[in-house]
mmCIF file of C-alpha atoms in Angstrom:
data_model
loop_
_atom_site.group_PDB
_atom_site.id
_atom_site.type_symbol
_atom_site.label_atom_id
_atom_site.label_comp_id
_atom_site.label_asym_id
_atom_site.label_seq_id
_atom_site.Cartn_x
_atom_site.Cartn_y
_atom_site.Cartn_z
ATOM 1 C CA GLY A 27 -62.135 18.639 6.919
ATOM 2 C CA ALA A 28 -61.971 15.839 9.432
ATOM 3 C CA VAL A 29 -58.958 13.544 9.316
ATOM 4 C CA VAL A 30 -58.862 9.788 9.536
ATOM 5 C CA SER A 31 -55.438 8.238 9.891
ATOM 6 C CA GLN A 32 -54.713 4.670 8.905
ATOM 7 C CA HIS A 33 -51.542 2.731 9.735
ATOM 8 C CA PRO A 34 -49.609 1.063 8.273
ATOM 9 C CA SER A 35 -49.948 2.242 4.688
ATOM 10 C CA TRP A 36 -48.139 -0.801 3.369
ATOM 11 C CA VAL A 37 -47.457 -4.128 4.982
ATOM 12 C CA ILE A 38 -46.018 -7.402 3.748
ATOM 13 C CA CYS A 39 -46.434 -10.479 5.866
ATOM 14 C CA LYS A 40 -45.828 -14.189 5.605
ATOM 15 C CA SER A 41 -48.635 -16.673 5.175
ATOM 16 C CA GLY A 42 -50.002 -17.823 8.497
ATOM 17 C CA THR A 43 -49.092 -14.720 10.450
ATOM 18 C CA SER A 44 -51.432 -11.985 11.715
ATOM 19 C CA VAL A 45 -51.439 -8.329 10.787
ATOM 20 C CA LYS A 46 -53.058 -5.426 12.616
ATOM 21 C CA ILE A 47 -54.255 -2.270 10.869
ATOM 22 C CA GLU A 48 -55.160 0.795 12.910
ATOM 23 C CA CYS A 49 -57.724 3.446 12.081
ATOM 24 C CA ARG A 50 -57.785 6.671 14.066
ATOM 25 C CA SER A 51 -60.047 9.686 13.911
ATOM 26 C CA LEU A 52 -57.639 12.525 14.643
ATOM 27 C CA ASP A 53 -59.889 15.491 15.309
ATOM 28 C CA PHE A 54 -63.278 14.048 16.098
ATOM 29 C CA GLN A 55 -64.879 11.221 18.007
ATOM 30 C CA ALA A 56 -66.322 8.320 16.114
ATOM 31 C CA THR A 57 -68.640 5.877 17.804
ATOM 32 C CA THR A 58 -68.963 4.105 14.478
ATOM 33 C CA MET A 59 -66.225 3.185 12.069
ATOM 34 C CA PHE A 60 -66.456 1.094 8.923
ATOM 35 C CA TRP A 61 -63.961 -1.266 7.330
ATOM 36 C CA TYR A 62 -63.946 -1.761 3.579
ATOM 37 C CA ARG A 63 -61.937 -3.911 1.232
ATOM 38 C CA GLN A 64 -61.096 -2.922 -2.301
ATOM 39 C CA PHE A 65 -59.731 -5.196 -4.983
ATOM 40 C CA PRO A 66 -57.818 -3.684 -7.918
ATOM 41 C CA LYS A 67 -60.053 -1.683 -10.229
ATOM 42 C CA GLN A 68 -63.113 -2.541 -8.188
ATOM 43 C CA SER A 69 -65.410 -0.728 -5.844
ATOM 44 C CA LEU A 70 -65.343 -0.738 -2.063
ATOM 45 C CA MET A 71 -66.968 -3.668 -0.343
ATOM 46 C CA LEU A 72 -68.123 -3.193 3.234
ATOM 47 C CA MET A 73 -66.615 -5.798 5.529
ATOM 48 C CA ALA A 74 -67.920 -4.727 8.912
ATOM 49 C CA THR A 75 -69.252 -1.900 11.023
ATOM 50 C CA SER A 76 -67.183 -1.239 14.117
ATOM 51 C CA ASN A 77 -69.061 0.006 17.158
ATOM 52 C CA GLU A 78 -67.240 1.607 20.082
ATOM 53 C CA GLY A 79 -67.555 -0.510 23.172
ATOM 54 C CA SER A 80 -69.449 -3.346 21.539
ATOM 55 C CA LYS A 81 -69.064 -6.092 18.996
ATOM 56 C CA ALA A 82 -68.607 -5.339 15.348
ATOM 57 C CA THR A 83 -71.333 -6.107 12.859
ATOM 58 C CA TYR A 84 -70.009 -8.176 9.987
ATOM 59 C CA GLU A 85 -71.364 -8.323 6.470
ATOM 60 C CA GLN A 86 -72.526 -11.597 5.064
ATOM 61 C CA GLY A 87 -69.624 -13.724 3.884
ATOM 62 C CA VAL A 88 -66.996 -12.011 6.028
ATOM 63 C CA GLU A 89 -65.353 -14.355 8.517
ATOM 64 C CA LYS A 90 -65.527 -12.909 12.012
ATOM 65 C CA ASP A 91 -62.720 -15.074 13.325
ATOM 66 C CA LYS A 92 -60.430 -14.150 10.482
ATOM 67 C CA PHE A 93 -61.009 -10.404 10.470
ATOM 68 C CA LEU A 94 -61.001 -9.354 14.101
ATOM 69 C CA ILE A 95 -62.259 -5.851 14.787
ATOM 70 C CA ASN A 96 -61.769 -3.974 18.012
ATOM 71 C CA HIS A 97 -63.139 -0.501 18.706
ATOM 72 C CA ALA A 98 -61.868 0.169 22.194
ATOM 73 C CA SER A 99 -62.083 3.968 22.173
ATOM 74 C CA LEU A 100 -63.935 6.754 20.420
ATOM 75 C CA THR A 101 -60.937 7.457 18.203
ATOM 76 C CA LEU A 102 -59.453 4.059 17.449
ATOM 77 C CA SER A 103 -60.588 0.933 15.651
ATOM 78 C CA THR A 104 -58.298 -1.923 14.678
ATOM 79 C CA LEU A 105 -58.630 -4.656 12.081
ATOM 80 C CA THR A 106 -56.536 -7.773 12.617
ATOM 81 C CA VAL A 107 -56.203 -10.205 9.749
ATOM 82 C CA THR A 108 -55.465 -13.518 11.436
ATOM 83 C CA SER A 109 -53.636 -16.421 9.836
ATOM 84 C CA ALA A 110 -53.260 -14.430 6.665
ATOM 85 C CA HIS A 111 -53.238 -16.121 3.271
ATOM 86 C CA PRO A 112 -52.289 -14.736 -0.131
ATOM 87 C CA GLU A 113 -55.958 -14.337 -1.044
ATOM 88 C CA ASP A 114 -56.253 -11.826 1.814
ATOM 89 C CA SER A 115 -53.925 -9.509 -0.075
ATOM 90 C CA SER A 116 -55.938 -6.401 -0.762
ATOM 91 C CA PHE A 117 -56.399 -2.695 -0.099
ATOM 92 C CA TYR A 118 -58.191 -2.163 3.204
ATOM 93 C CA ILE A 119 -59.835 1.194 3.896
ATOM 94 C CA CYS A 120 -61.426 2.416 7.092
ATOM 95 C CA SER A 121 -63.879 5.233 7.496
ATOM 96 C CA ALA A 122 -65.464 7.102 10.367
ATOM 97 C CA ARG A 123 -68.523 9.259 10.852
ATOM 98 C CA ASP A 124 -67.820 12.531 12.550
ATOM 99 C CA ASP A 125 -70.943 12.944 14.626
ATOM 100 C CA PRO A 126 -72.913 10.075 15.985
ATOM 101 C CA GLY A 127 -75.821 12.315 16.796
ATOM 102 C CA ASN A 128 -76.490 13.347 13.210
ATOM 103 C CA SER A 129 -76.857 10.491 10.801
ATOM 104 C CA GLY A 130 -76.425 12.743 7.817
ATOM 105 C CA ASN A 131 -72.914 13.820 8.616
ATOM 106 C CA THR A 132 -70.089 13.045 6.321
ATOM 107 C CA ILE A 133 -68.146 9.831 6.522
ATOM 108 C CA TYR A 134 -64.405 10.396 6.143
ATOM 109 C CA PHE A 135 -61.938 7.833 4.891
ATOM 110 C CA GLY A 136 -58.431 6.853 5.797
ATOM 111 C CA GLU A 137 -55.670 6.635 3.217
ATOM 112 C CA GLY A 138 -55.935 2.863 3.079
ATOM 113 C CA SER A 139 -53.576 0.012 3.864
ATOM 114 C CA TRP A 140 -52.068 -2.264 1.259
ATOM 115 C CA LEU A 141 -51.666 -5.786 2.587
ATOM 116 C CA THR A 142 -49.551 -8.283 0.686
ATOM 117 C CA VAL A 143 -49.340 -11.821 2.000
ATOM 118 C CA VAL A 144 -46.455 -13.870 0.651
ATOM 119 C CA ALA B 30 -81.948 -2.443 0.108
ATOM 120 C CA GLN B 31 -79.896 0.494 -1.042
ATOM 121 C CA SER B 32 -77.890 0.484 -4.253
ATOM 122 C CA VAL B 33 -75.977 2.793 -6.547
ATOM 123 C CA ALA B 34 -75.285 2.544 -10.252
ATOM 124 C CA GLN B 35 -72.539 4.316 -12.135
ATOM 125 C CA PRO B 36 -73.230 3.340 -15.734
ATOM 126 C CA GLU B 37 -69.932 4.531 -17.170
ATOM 127 C CA ASP B 38 -66.668 2.771 -16.409
ATOM 128 C CA GLN B 39 -64.724 5.659 -17.909
ATOM 129 C CA VAL B 40 -65.395 9.196 -18.988
ATOM 130 C CA ASN B 41 -63.005 11.044 -21.278
ATOM 131 C CA VAL B 42 -63.087 14.806 -21.596
ATOM 132 C CA ALA B 43 -60.761 17.473 -22.917
ATOM 133 C CA GLU B 44 -59.285 19.972 -20.506
ATOM 134 C CA GLY B 45 -61.442 23.070 -20.245
ATOM 135 C CA ASN B 46 -64.605 21.274 -21.290
ATOM 136 C CA PRO B 47 -67.476 20.554 -18.931
ATOM 137 C CA LEU B 48 -67.649 17.106 -17.410
ATOM 138 C CA THR B 49 -70.458 14.932 -16.099
ATOM 139 C CA VAL B 50 -70.140 11.676 -14.178
ATOM 140 C CA LYS B 51 -73.443 9.871 -13.872
ATOM 141 C CA CYS B 52 -74.962 8.239 -10.814
ATOM 142 C CA THR B 53 -78.371 6.769 -10.102
ATOM 143 C CA TYR B 54 -79.516 5.336 -6.812
ATOM 144 C CA SER B 55 -82.159 3.212 -5.189
ATOM 145 C CA VAL B 56 -83.323 3.517 -1.587
ATOM 146 C CA SER B 57 -86.635 3.021 0.117
ATOM 147 C CA GLY B 58 -86.906 6.543 1.498
ATOM 148 C CA ASN B 59 -85.139 9.850 1.092
ATOM 149 C CA PRO B 60 -81.473 9.278 0.337
ATOM 150 C CA TYR B 61 -78.282 10.728 1.656
ATOM 151 C CA LEU B 62 -75.965 10.961 -1.366
ATOM 152 C CA PHE B 63 -72.216 11.435 -1.560
ATOM 153 C CA TRP B 64 -69.412 11.778 -4.071
ATOM 154 C CA TYR B 65 -65.849 10.758 -3.317
ATOM 155 C CA VAL B 66 -62.670 10.863 -5.410
ATOM 156 C CA GLN B 67 -59.832 8.360 -5.228
ATOM 157 C CA TYR B 68 -56.351 8.940 -6.567
ATOM 158 C CA PRO B 69 -54.058 5.952 -7.279
ATOM 159 C CA ASN B 70 -53.121 3.957 -4.186
ATOM 160 C CA ARG B 71 -54.891 6.434 -1.935
ATOM 161 C CA GLY B 72 -57.983 6.510 0.218
ATOM 162 C CA LEU B 73 -61.176 8.348 -0.649
ATOM 163 C CA GLN B 74 -61.531 12.105 -0.463
ATOM 164 C CA PHE B 75 -64.920 13.623 0.208
ATOM 165 C CA LEU B 76 -66.198 15.943 -2.536
ATOM 166 C CA LEU B 77 -69.786 16.762 -1.653
ATOM 167 C CA LYS B 78 -73.030 15.466 -0.234
ATOM 168 C CA TYR B 79 -76.766 15.909 -0.484
ATOM 169 C CA ILE B 80 -78.806 15.493 2.668
ATOM 170 C CA THR B 81 -81.673 17.917 2.228
ATOM 171 C CA GLY B 82 -82.362 21.391 0.867
ATOM 172 C CA ASP B 83 -81.255 22.753 -2.491
ATOM 173 C CA ASN B 84 -81.017 20.163 -5.202
ATOM 174 C CA LEU B 85 -77.796 21.686 -6.520
ATOM 175 C CA VAL B 86 -74.947 20.953 -4.175
ATOM 176 C CA LYS B 87 -71.558 22.615 -4.485
ATOM 177 C CA GLY B 88 -68.457 20.853 -3.243
ATOM 178 C CA SER B 89 -64.685 20.816 -3.269
ATOM 179 C CA TYR B 90 -62.437 21.662 -6.235
ATOM 180 C CA GLY B 91 -65.238 23.294 -8.223
ATOM 181 C CA PHE B 92 -67.399 20.177 -8.410
ATOM 182 C CA GLU B 93 -71.146 20.229 -8.028
ATOM 183 C CA ALA B 94 -73.927 17.689 -8.213
ATOM 184 C CA GLU B 95 -77.630 17.899 -8.842
ATOM 185 C CA PHE B 96 -80.108 15.785 -6.947
ATOM 186 C CA ASN B 97 -83.043 14.762 -9.126
ATOM 187 C CA LYS B 98 -85.625 12.839 -7.161
ATOM 188 C CA SER B 99 -87.859 11.967 -10.096
ATOM 189 C CA GLN B 100 -84.974 10.455 -12.007
ATOM 190 C CA THR B 101 -83.286 9.107 -8.860
ATOM 191 C CA SER B 102 -80.038 10.614 -10.055
ATOM 192 C CA PHE B 103 -77.140 12.524 -8.526
ATOM 193 C CA HIS B 104 -74.800 13.361 -11.381
ATOM 194 C CA LEU B 105 -71.450 14.969 -10.652
ATOM 195 C CA LYS B 106 -70.523 17.977 -12.773
ATOM 196 C CA LYS B 107 -67.786 20.517 -13.269
ATOM 197 C CA PRO B 108 -67.952 23.442 -15.726
ATOM 198 C CA SER B 109 -64.311 23.249 -16.791
ATOM 199 C CA ALA B 110 -62.231 20.099 -16.361
ATOM 200 C CA LEU B 111 -58.584 20.076 -15.318
ATOM 201 C CA VAL B 112 -55.995 17.415 -16.072
ATOM 202 C CA SER B 113 -55.546 17.073 -12.312
ATOM 203 C CA ASP B 114 -59.182 15.983 -12.035
ATOM 204 C CA SER B 115 -58.222 12.663 -13.599
ATOM 205 C CA ALA B 116 -59.031 10.059 -10.961
ATOM 206 C CA LEU B 117 -61.566 7.450 -9.906
ATOM 207 C CA TYR B 118 -64.904 8.820 -8.753
ATOM 208 C CA PHE B 119 -67.348 7.011 -6.515
ATOM 209 C CA CYS B 120 -70.975 7.816 -5.870
ATOM 210 C CA ALA B 121 -72.382 6.522 -2.595
ATOM 211 C CA VAL B 122 -75.774 6.380 -0.937
ATOM 212 C CA ARG B 123 -77.070 5.894 2.542
ATOM 213 C CA ASP B 124 -80.637 5.209 3.547
ATOM 214 C CA PRO B 125 -81.197 7.149 6.773
ATOM 215 C CA GLY B 126 -84.442 5.358 7.566
ATOM 216 C CA PRO B 127 -84.770 2.844 10.364
ATOM 217 C CA ALA B 128 -84.280 -0.068 8.000
ATOM 218 C CA GLY B 129 -81.301 1.441 6.242
ATOM 219 C CA ARG B 130 -77.664 0.533 6.739
ATOM 220 C CA ARG B 131 -75.471 2.976 8.584
ATOM 221 C CA ALA B 132 -72.641 2.367 6.158
ATOM 222 C CA LEU B 133 -72.397 3.833 2.705
ATOM 223 C CA THR B 134 -73.090 1.721 -0.335
ATOM 224 C CA PHE B 135 -70.809 2.543 -3.224
ATOM 225 C CA GLY B 136 -71.194 2.481 -6.951
ATOM 226 C CA SER B 137 -68.688 0.650 -9.092
ATOM 227 C CA GLY B 138 -66.703 3.797 -9.764
ATOM 228 C CA THR B 139 -66.069 5.871 -12.867
ATOM 229 C CA ARG B 140 -62.605 6.657 -14.085
ATOM 230 C CA LEU B 141 -62.345 10.219 -15.323
ATOM 231 C CA GLN B 142 -59.615 10.924 -17.835
ATOM 232 C CA VAL B 143 -59.017 14.561 -18.731
ATOM 233 C CA GLN B 144 -56.849 15.039 -21.791
ATOM 234 C CA PRO B 145 -54.603 18.109 -22.091
#
């Protein structure tokens, strides 16, 4: 199946610094990518929809200035957590749809990125 | 609005026995339904999907799911469970209509524990 690569898998950063997480679709083009956040033993919560060449669409309650999303190409979306705080520590997962022309196509997920803010 | 319910936090089954993980959904129109599996500290792996056609959908690793429109359900099944099937399973729905979200909405997840 299609592959979505996410990097880094694990990252530890100091409070107040920024961290960038990359999401790449390796063998398909993705005009739309999605960023989720997952707390321990909980489900995935959609943070934002990343649209290639345009602004991301954020879910209610997600701070746009804190979670910067850039989708500069058809295979790459990045999530930057700015001025990170310990409460931002979480598992972040990206996903991508493999065919923008067919809304029923499968959405594939990256392996996730563990962020720990100390 | 679209939503998914997984009523069981955990399902326990003995190896070799059949397993069922329950899922019910709510969308305004015809749903697109998905099952994903998550192993510890990993991302989600796609198992199967229902878009249209036969109500019984076969997927990866011997899993299958049955779409039941009248009961708004999409239960995941496997005839004979393996210990390696132990993981967290998520049901997800997407409303493909013009008012629906492009992103998937996930259920709360069901932990499957298969005992040797």
